[in-house]
Amino acid sequence: MEDYISQITDLLVTYAPKVIGALLLLIIGLWVVNVISKAISKIMKKRSIDTSLRGFLINLINWTLKIFLFVTVAGQLGVETTSFAAIIAAAGLAIGMALQGSLSNFAGGALIMIFRPFKIGDYIEAQGEQGVVKEIQIFTTKLNTVDNKEIILPNGALSNGNIINYSSEEKRRVDITFGVSYDADIKETKDVLFGVINNTPYTLNDPATQVLLGELAESSVNFITRTWVRSTDYWDAYFHIMENTKIELDKAGIEIPYPHSVEIQKES
């Protein structure tokens, strides 16, 4: 019995300081990690860094610091950190092979956060889909379509494909083609089209509006209208111009020709 007590006493004397030291190191380390994360977050807020990017970077830094802390605590307990690191590397390689797609999406998310091809609230077109960016997560990006459907795109494919950002520029040009009858007067038609566009509340004066005769088609004379608006007003301007052009052309007696077809009958 005395031998057991002696062995337990020896173990306590040998390992108790290490355990206590490791616990103190863990508690203090977690507190330090929390302080560092909050400090970095405040710095990012002061520099007006995007919310989605800020959250992504804080999580990445937080977990990186915790991993280093865990390795340090293990070393304090007497665990060989070199062998421990080798085990982590081997496990990481195995997990990486099993989760290649997820790692690709993670890398894609990191690239999106770093290079910022779009941000939350932008209207984009990518991977054959269009919508407003609702959320940028580590592995996926969520879009909301104009009819309020949610689209989830993997960041790996998104970061490696073509992206059209309709919101990145302050101005956009609205291009609409109108076809009128060959009997219509060119100058009168252009005056009507200029009048509609200049009276559209979304039209910007700079760059100037253009109305051009673009094509002498088979059954119509096609005029191309080009007007600049704020990117946020694009669709409001488009539908306003379309509707009011039809109204004003009708008032002016300028015909918009119907599609023509010719039927040929063979006499028997």
mmCIF file of C-alpha atoms in Angstrom:
data_model
loop_
_atom_site.group_PDB
_atom_site.id
_atom_site.type_symbol
_atom_site.label_atom_id
_atom_site.label_comp_id
_atom_site.label_asym_id
_atom_site.label_seq_id
_atom_site.Cartn_x
_atom_site.Cartn_y
_atom_site.Cartn_z
ATOM 1 C CA MET A 1 0.000 0.000 0.000
ATOM 2 C CA GLU A 2 2.797 2.321 0.922
ATOM 3 C CA ASP A 3 4.425 1.593 -2.429
ATOM 4 C CA TYR A 4 1.231 2.692 -4.288
ATOM 5 C CA ILE A 5 1.004 5.855 -2.232
ATOM 6 C CA SER A 6 4.656 6.554 -2.908
ATOM 7 C CA GLN A 7 4.190 6.026 -6.666
ATOM 8 C CA ILE A 8 1.138 8.297 -6.746
ATOM 9 C CA THR A 9 3.027 10.930 -4.799
ATOM 10 C CA ASP A 10 5.943 10.721 -7.221
ATOM 11 C CA LEU A 11 3.571 11.059 -10.195
ATOM 12 C CA LEU A 12 1.892 14.074 -8.628
ATOM 13 C CA VAL A 13 5.210 15.688 -7.888
ATOM 14 C CA THR A 14 6.429 14.982 -11.418
ATOM 15 C CA TYR A 15 3.343 15.826 -13.520
ATOM 16 C CA ALA A 16 1.242 18.191 -11.365
ATOM 17 C CA PRO A 17 3.373 21.267 -12.198
ATOM 18 C CA LYS A 18 3.195 20.394 -15.916
ATOM 19 C CA VAL A 19 -0.584 19.929 -15.815
ATOM 20 C CA ILE A 20 -1.125 23.116 -13.821
ATOM 21 C CA GLY A 21 1.235 24.998 -16.124
ATOM 22 C CA ALA A 22 -0.552 23.636 -19.191
ATOM 23 C CA LEU A 23 -3.974 24.641 -17.822
ATOM 24 C CA LEU A 24 -2.740 28.133 -16.980
ATOM 25 C CA LEU A 25 -1.152 28.400 -20.415
ATOM 26 C CA LEU A 26 -4.426 27.275 -22.049
ATOM 27 C CA ILE A 27 -6.573 29.750 -20.075
ATOM 28 C CA ILE A 28 -4.210 32.671 -20.586
ATOM 29 C CA GLY A 29 -3.665 31.699 -24.230
ATOM 30 C CA LEU A 30 -7.404 31.623 -25.004
ATOM 31 C CA TRP A 31 -7.769 35.019 -23.349
ATOM 32 C CA VAL A 32 -4.901 36.418 -25.427
ATOM 33 C CA VAL A 33 -6.376 34.951 -28.650
ATOM 34 C CA ASN A 34 -9.729 36.574 -27.821
ATOM 35 C CA VAL A 35 -8.052 39.942 -27.137
ATOM 36 C CA ILE A 36 -6.064 39.759 -30.383
ATOM 37 C CA SER A 37 -9.181 38.840 -32.411
ATOM 38 C CA LYS A 38 -11.166 41.752 -30.945
ATOM 39 C CA ALA A 39 -8.297 44.172 -31.521
ATOM 40 C CA ILE A 40 -7.921 43.121 -35.161
ATOM 41 C CA SER A 41 -11.685 43.378 -35.626
ATOM 42 C CA LYS A 42 -11.675 46.962 -34.283
ATOM 43 C CA ILE A 43 -8.805 47.906 -36.589
ATOM 44 C CA MET A 44 -10.687 46.471 -39.576
ATOM 45 C CA LYS A 45 -13.845 48.384 -38.614
ATOM 46 C CA LYS A 46 -11.908 51.652 -38.380
ATOM 47 C CA ARG A 47 -10.480 51.024 -41.851
ATOM 48 C CA SER A 48 -13.990 50.293 -43.189
ATOM 49 C CA ILE A 49 -13.134 46.782 -44.358
ATOM 50 C CA ASP A 50 -16.137 44.938 -45.800
ATOM 51 C CA THR A 51 -18.184 42.980 -43.237
ATOM 52 C CA SER A 52 -17.933 39.664 -45.087
ATOM 53 C CA LEU A 53 -14.159 39.993 -45.513
ATOM 54 C CA ARG A 54 -13.748 41.023 -41.874
ATOM 55 C CA GLY A 55 -15.630 37.996 -40.580
ATOM 56 C CA PHE A 56 -13.711 35.631 -42.846
ATOM 57 C CA LEU A 57 -10.295 36.948 -41.789
ATOM 58 C CA ILE A 58 -11.146 37.057 -38.072
ATOM 59 C CA ASN A 59 -12.280 33.415 -38.124
ATOM 60 C CA LEU A 60 -9.153 32.379 -40.010
ATOM 61 C CA ILE A 61 -6.829 34.224 -37.609
ATOM 62 C CA ASN A 62 -8.739 32.961 -34.565
ATOM 63 C CA TRP A 63 -8.471 29.291 -35.549
ATOM 64 C CA THR A 64 -4.833 29.613 -36.597
ATOM 65 C CA LEU A 65 -3.891 31.072 -33.208
ATOM 66 C CA LYS A 66 -5.849 28.361 -31.394
ATOM 67 C CA ILE A 67 -4.032 25.609 -33.294
ATOM 68 C CA PHE A 68 -0.662 27.094 -32.318
ATOM 69 C CA LEU A 69 -1.862 27.380 -28.727
ATOM 70 C CA PHE A 70 -2.973 23.741 -28.701
ATOM 71 C CA VAL A 71 0.434 22.599 -29.982
ATOM 72 C CA THR A 72 2.180 24.735 -27.342
ATOM 73 C CA VAL A 73 0.015 23.298 -24.539
ATOM 74 C CA ALA A 74 0.761 19.784 -25.774
ATOM 75 C CA GLY A 75 4.475 20.584 -25.656
ATOM 76 C CA GLN A 76 4.070 21.832 -22.091
ATOM 77 C CA LEU A 77 2.615 18.452 -21.143
ATOM 78 C CA GLY A 78 5.675 16.732 -22.562
ATOM 79 C CA VAL A 79 4.276 15.677 -25.927
ATOM 80 C CA GLU A 80 6.885 15.717 -28.684
ATOM 81 C CA THR A 81 5.820 18.665 -30.836
ATOM 82 C CA THR A 82 7.811 17.408 -33.841
ATOM 83 C CA SER A 83 6.003 14.071 -33.903
ATOM 84 C CA PHE A 84 2.793 15.856 -33.058
ATOM 85 C CA ALA A 85 3.263 18.158 -36.057
ATOM 86 C CA ALA A 86 3.975 15.123 -38.246
ATOM 87 C CA ILE A 87 0.712 13.513 -37.105
ATOM 88 C CA ILE A 88 -1.212 16.718 -37.860
ATOM 89 C CA ALA A 89 0.448 16.953 -41.299
ATOM 90 C CA ALA A 90 -0.421 13.327 -42.097
ATOM 91 C CA ALA A 91 -3.979 13.782 -40.916
ATOM 92 C CA GLY A 92 -4.224 17.005 -42.906
ATOM 93 C CA LEU A 93 -3.018 15.250 -46.049
ATOM 94 C CA ALA A 94 -5.564 12.453 -45.614
ATOM 95 C CA ILE A 95 -8.381 14.900 -44.979
ATOM 96 C CA GLY A 96 -7.234 17.020 -47.908
ATOM 97 C CA MET A 97 -7.360 14.047 -50.283
ATOM 98 C CA ALA A 98 -10.863 13.210 -49.086
ATOM 99 C CA LEU A 99 -12.127 16.771 -49.283
ATOM 100 C CA GLN A 100 -10.527 18.069 -52.465
ATOM 101 C CA GLY A 101 -13.728 19.738 -53.642
ATOM 102 C CA SER A 102 -14.303 21.439 -50.296
ATOM 103 C CA LEU A 103 -10.704 22.652 -50.154
ATOM 104 C CA SER A 104 -11.076 24.027 -53.663
ATOM 105 C CA ASN A 105 -14.174 25.902 -52.536
ATOM 106 C CA PHE A 106 -12.337 27.162 -49.449
ATOM 107 C CA ALA A 107 -9.461 28.422 -51.609
ATOM 108 C CA GLY A 108 -12.000 30.003 -53.964
ATOM 109 C CA GLY A 109 -13.675 31.754 -51.037
ATOM 110 C CA ALA A 110 -10.299 33.083 -49.885
ATOM 111 C CA LEU A 111 -9.546 34.383 -53.401
ATOM 112 C CA ILE A 112 -12.944 36.094 -53.585
ATOM 113 C CA MET A 113 -12.318 37.762 -50.227
ATOM 114 C CA ILE A 114 -8.825 38.901 -51.239
ATOM 115 C CA PHE A 115 -9.451 40.139 -54.810
ATOM 116 C CA ARG A 116 -13.054 41.300 -54.251
ATOM 117 C CA PRO A 117 -14.570 40.773 -57.733
ATOM 118 C CA PHE A 118 -17.912 41.523 -56.083
ATOM 119 C CA LYS A 119 -19.361 42.374 -52.697
ATOM 120 C CA ILE A 120 -22.635 41.867 -50.861
ATOM 121 C CA GLY A 121 -25.415 43.783 -52.639
ATOM 122 C CA ASP A 122 -23.844 43.629 -56.133
ATOM 123 C CA TYR A 123 -25.840 42.251 -59.063
ATOM 124 C CA ILE A 124 -23.659 39.684 -60.835
ATOM 125 C CA GLU A 125 -23.802 37.033 -63.546
ATOM 126 C CA ALA A 126 -21.702 33.893 -63.074
ATOM 127 C CA GLN A 127 -21.884 30.162 -63.803
ATOM 128 C CA GLY A 128 -24.970 30.761 -65.980
ATOM 129 C CA GLU A 129 -26.859 32.421 -63.103
ATOM 130 C CA GLN A 130 -27.761 36.023 -62.264
ATOM 131 C CA GLY A 131 -28.724 37.652 -58.995
ATOM 132 C CA VAL A 132 -27.893 39.985 -56.126
ATOM 133 C CA VAL A 133 -25.104 38.765 -53.843
ATOM 134 C CA LYS A 134 -26.775 37.937 -50.537
ATOM 135 C CA GLU A 135 -23.969 36.274 -48.603
ATOM 136 C CA ILE A 136 -20.319 35.290 -49.155
ATOM 137 C CA GLN A 137 -19.450 32.251 -47.082
ATOM 138 C CA ILE A 138 -16.209 30.274 -46.809
ATOM 139 C CA PHE A 139 -17.322 27.529 -49.228
ATOM 140 C CA THR A 140 -20.269 29.032 -51.126
ATOM 141 C CA THR A 141 -21.786 32.310 -52.286
ATOM 142 C CA LYS A 142 -25.546 32.934 -52.141
ATOM 143 C CA LEU A 143 -27.426 34.958 -54.747
ATOM 144 C CA ASN A 144 -31.005 36.215 -54.758
ATOM 145 C CA THR A 145 -32.659 36.324 -58.196
ATOM 146 C CA VAL A 146 -35.022 39.112 -59.238
ATOM 147 C CA ASP A 147 -37.976 36.778 -58.544
ATOM 148 C CA ASN A 148 -36.555 36.036 -55.066
ATOM 149 C CA LYS A 149 -35.081 32.583 -55.586
ATOM 150 C CA GLU A 150 -31.908 31.675 -53.722
ATOM 151 C CA ILE A 151 -28.978 30.352 -55.751
ATOM 152 C CA ILE A 152 -25.980 28.765 -54.016
ATOM 153 C CA LEU A 153 -22.766 28.733 -56.046
ATOM 154 C CA PRO A 154 -19.586 26.851 -54.995
ATOM 155 C CA ASN A 155 -16.718 29.297 -54.540
ATOM 156 C CA GLY A 156 -14.222 27.055 -56.342
ATOM 157 C CA ALA A 157 -16.049 27.203 -59.660
ATOM 158 C CA LEU A 158 -17.085 30.810 -59.052
ATOM 159 C CA SER A 159 -13.522 32.053 -58.524
ATOM 160 C CA ASN A 160 -12.243 30.183 -61.612
ATOM 161 C CA GLY A 161 -15.017 31.240 -63.996
ATOM 162 C CA ASN A 162 -16.142 34.422 -65.728
ATOM 163 C CA ILE A 163 -17.947 36.946 -63.537
ATOM 164 C CA ILE A 164 -19.945 39.896 -64.852
ATOM 165 C CA ASN A 165 -20.510 42.514 -62.154
ATOM 166 C CA TYR A 166 -23.311 44.867 -63.177
ATOM 167 C CA SER A 167 -22.970 46.976 -60.013
ATOM 168 C CA SER A 168 -19.240 47.693 -59.910
ATOM 169 C CA GLU A 169 -19.524 50.838 -62.055
ATOM 170 C CA GLU A 170 -21.625 53.832 -61.067
ATOM 171 C CA LYS A 171 -23.133 54.244 -64.556
ATOM 172 C CA ARG A 172 -24.567 51.841 -67.136
ATOM 173 C CA ARG A 173 -25.701 52.372 -70.706
ATOM 174 C CA VAL A 174 -29.204 51.353 -71.733
ATOM 175 C CA ASP A 175 -29.186 50.156 -75.361
ATOM 176 C CA ILE A 176 -32.590 49.622 -77.018
ATOM 177 C CA THR A 177 -33.382 49.102 -80.706
ATOM 178 C CA PHE A 178 -36.704 50.334 -82.147
ATOM 179 C CA GLY A 179 -37.959 49.377 -85.601
ATOM 180 C CA VAL A 180 -40.297 51.716 -87.540
ATOM 181 C CA SER A 181 -41.926 51.643 -90.944
ATOM 182 C CA TYR A 182 -40.030 52.617 -94.108
ATOM 183 C CA ASP A 183 -42.687 55.298 -94.587
ATOM 184 C CA ALA A 184 -41.641 57.072 -91.366
ATOM 185 C CA ASP A 185 -39.621 60.278 -91.579
ATOM 186 C CA ILE A 186 -36.130 59.744 -90.181
ATOM 187 C CA LYS A 187 -35.792 63.193 -88.558
ATOM 188 C CA GLU A 188 -39.260 63.036 -86.990
ATOM 189 C CA THR A 189 -38.582 59.551 -85.617
ATOM 190 C CA LYS A 190 -35.279 60.641 -84.096
ATOM 191 C CA ASP A 191 -36.963 63.692 -82.530
ATOM 192 C CA VAL A 192 -39.593 61.459 -80.919
ATOM 193 C CA LEU A 193 -36.972 59.071 -79.545
ATOM 194 C CA PHE A 194 -34.799 61.924 -78.232
ATOM 195 C CA GLY A 195 -37.856 63.466 -76.610
ATOM 196 C CA VAL A 196 -38.770 60.264 -74.786
ATOM 197 C CA ILE A 197 -35.250 59.651 -73.512
ATOM 198 C CA ASN A 198 -34.607 63.263 -72.479
ATOM 199 C CA ASN A 199 -37.873 63.289 -70.508
ATOM 200 C CA THR A 200 -36.986 60.057 -68.724
ATOM 201 C CA PRO A 201 -36.181 60.968 -65.087
ATOM 202 C CA TYR A 202 -33.320 58.440 -64.927
ATOM 203 C CA THR A 203 -31.365 59.787 -67.907
ATOM 204 C CA LEU A 204 -27.947 61.323 -67.200
ATOM 205 C CA ASN A 205 -26.672 64.253 -69.241
ATOM 206 C CA ASP A 206 -23.107 62.986 -69.340
ATOM 207 C CA PRO A 207 -22.322 61.014 -71.460
ATOM 208 C CA ALA A 208 -24.798 62.395 -73.991
ATOM 209 C CA THR A 209 -27.719 60.369 -75.310
ATOM 210 C CA GLN A 210 -27.417 58.943 -78.832
ATOM 211 C CA VAL A 211 -30.104 57.999 -81.343
ATOM 212 C CA LEU A 212 -28.607 56.340 -84.416
ATOM 213 C CA LEU A 213 -30.013 54.763 -87.568
ATOM 214 C CA GLY A 214 -28.574 51.313 -87.110
ATOM 215 C CA GLU A 215 -30.024 49.093 -89.823
ATOM 216 C CA LEU A 216 -32.219 49.017 -92.907
ATOM 217 C CA ALA A 217 -33.864 45.690 -92.170
ATOM 218 C CA GLU A 218 -36.216 43.632 -94.337
ATOM 219 C CA SER A 219 -39.432 45.167 -93.008
ATOM 220 C CA SER A 220 -38.297 48.003 -90.737
ATOM 221 C CA VAL A 221 -35.848 50.841 -90.261
ATOM 222 C CA ASN A 222 -34.084 50.141 -86.972
ATOM 223 C CA PHE A 223 -32.952 52.965 -84.685
ATOM 224 C CA ILE A 224 -30.499 52.332 -81.855
ATOM 225 C CA THR A 225 -30.916 54.406 -78.695
ATOM 226 C CA ARG A 226 -28.095 54.731 -76.172
ATOM 227 C CA THR A 227 -28.615 56.485 -72.868
ATOM 228 C CA TRP A 228 -26.621 56.473 -69.643
ATOM 229 C CA VAL A 229 -28.211 55.969 -66.230
ATOM 230 C CA ARG A 230 -27.107 55.069 -62.724
ATOM 231 C CA SER A 231 -26.529 51.337 -62.394
ATOM 232 C CA THR A 232 -29.245 51.080 -59.737
ATOM 233 C CA ASP A 233 -31.779 52.698 -62.128
ATOM 234 C CA TYR A 234 -31.071 50.458 -65.133
ATOM 235 C CA TRP A 235 -34.269 48.408 -65.246
ATOM 236 C CA ASP A 236 -36.520 51.309 -64.217
ATOM 237 C CA ALA A 237 -35.065 53.349 -67.083
ATOM 238 C CA TYR A 238 -35.349 50.441 -69.541
ATOM 239 C CA PHE A 239 -39.051 49.806 -68.928
ATOM 240 C CA HIS A 240 -39.861 53.533 -68.774
ATOM 241 C CA ILE A 241 -38.252 54.144 -72.173
ATOM 242 C CA MET A 242 -39.900 51.089 -73.751
ATOM 243 C CA GLU A 243 -43.411 52.028 -72.637
ATOM 244 C CA ASN A 244 -43.224 55.743 -73.373
ATOM 245 C CA THR A 245 -41.598 55.229 -76.776
ATOM 246 C CA LYS A 246 -44.592 53.141 -77.906
ATOM 247 C CA ILE A 247 -46.974 55.820 -76.620
ATOM 248 C CA GLU A 248 -45.161 58.707 -78.328
ATOM 249 C CA LEU A 249 -44.670 56.863 -81.637
ATOM 250 C CA ASP A 250 -48.404 56.144 -81.727
ATOM 251 C CA LYS A 251 -49.175 59.811 -81.040
ATOM 252 C CA ALA A 252 -46.879 60.859 -83.890
ATOM 253 C CA GLY A 253 -48.489 58.348 -86.253
ATOM 254 C CA ILE A 254 -45.217 56.496 -86.734
ATOM 255 C CA GLU A 255 -45.904 52.835 -87.374
ATOM 256 C CA ILE A 256 -44.022 49.992 -85.710
ATOM 257 C CA PRO A 257 -44.341 47.279 -88.374
ATOM 258 C CA TYR A 258 -45.572 43.789 -87.576
ATOM 259 C CA PRO A 259 -43.502 40.791 -88.631
ATOM 260 C CA HIS A 260 -44.366 39.926 -92.226
ATOM 261 C CA SER A 261 -44.750 36.501 -93.759
ATOM 262 C CA VAL A 262 -45.508 35.591 -97.348
ATOM 263 C CA GLU A 263 -47.674 32.610 -98.209
ATOM 264 C CA ILE A 264 -47.153 31.066 -101.648
ATOM 265 C CA GLN A 265 -49.817 28.772 -103.075
ATOM 266 C CA LYS A 266 -49.156 26.623 -106.083
ATOM 267 C CA GLU A 267 -51.999 26.350 -108.587
ATOM 268 C CA SER A 268 -52.994 22.810 -109.348
#
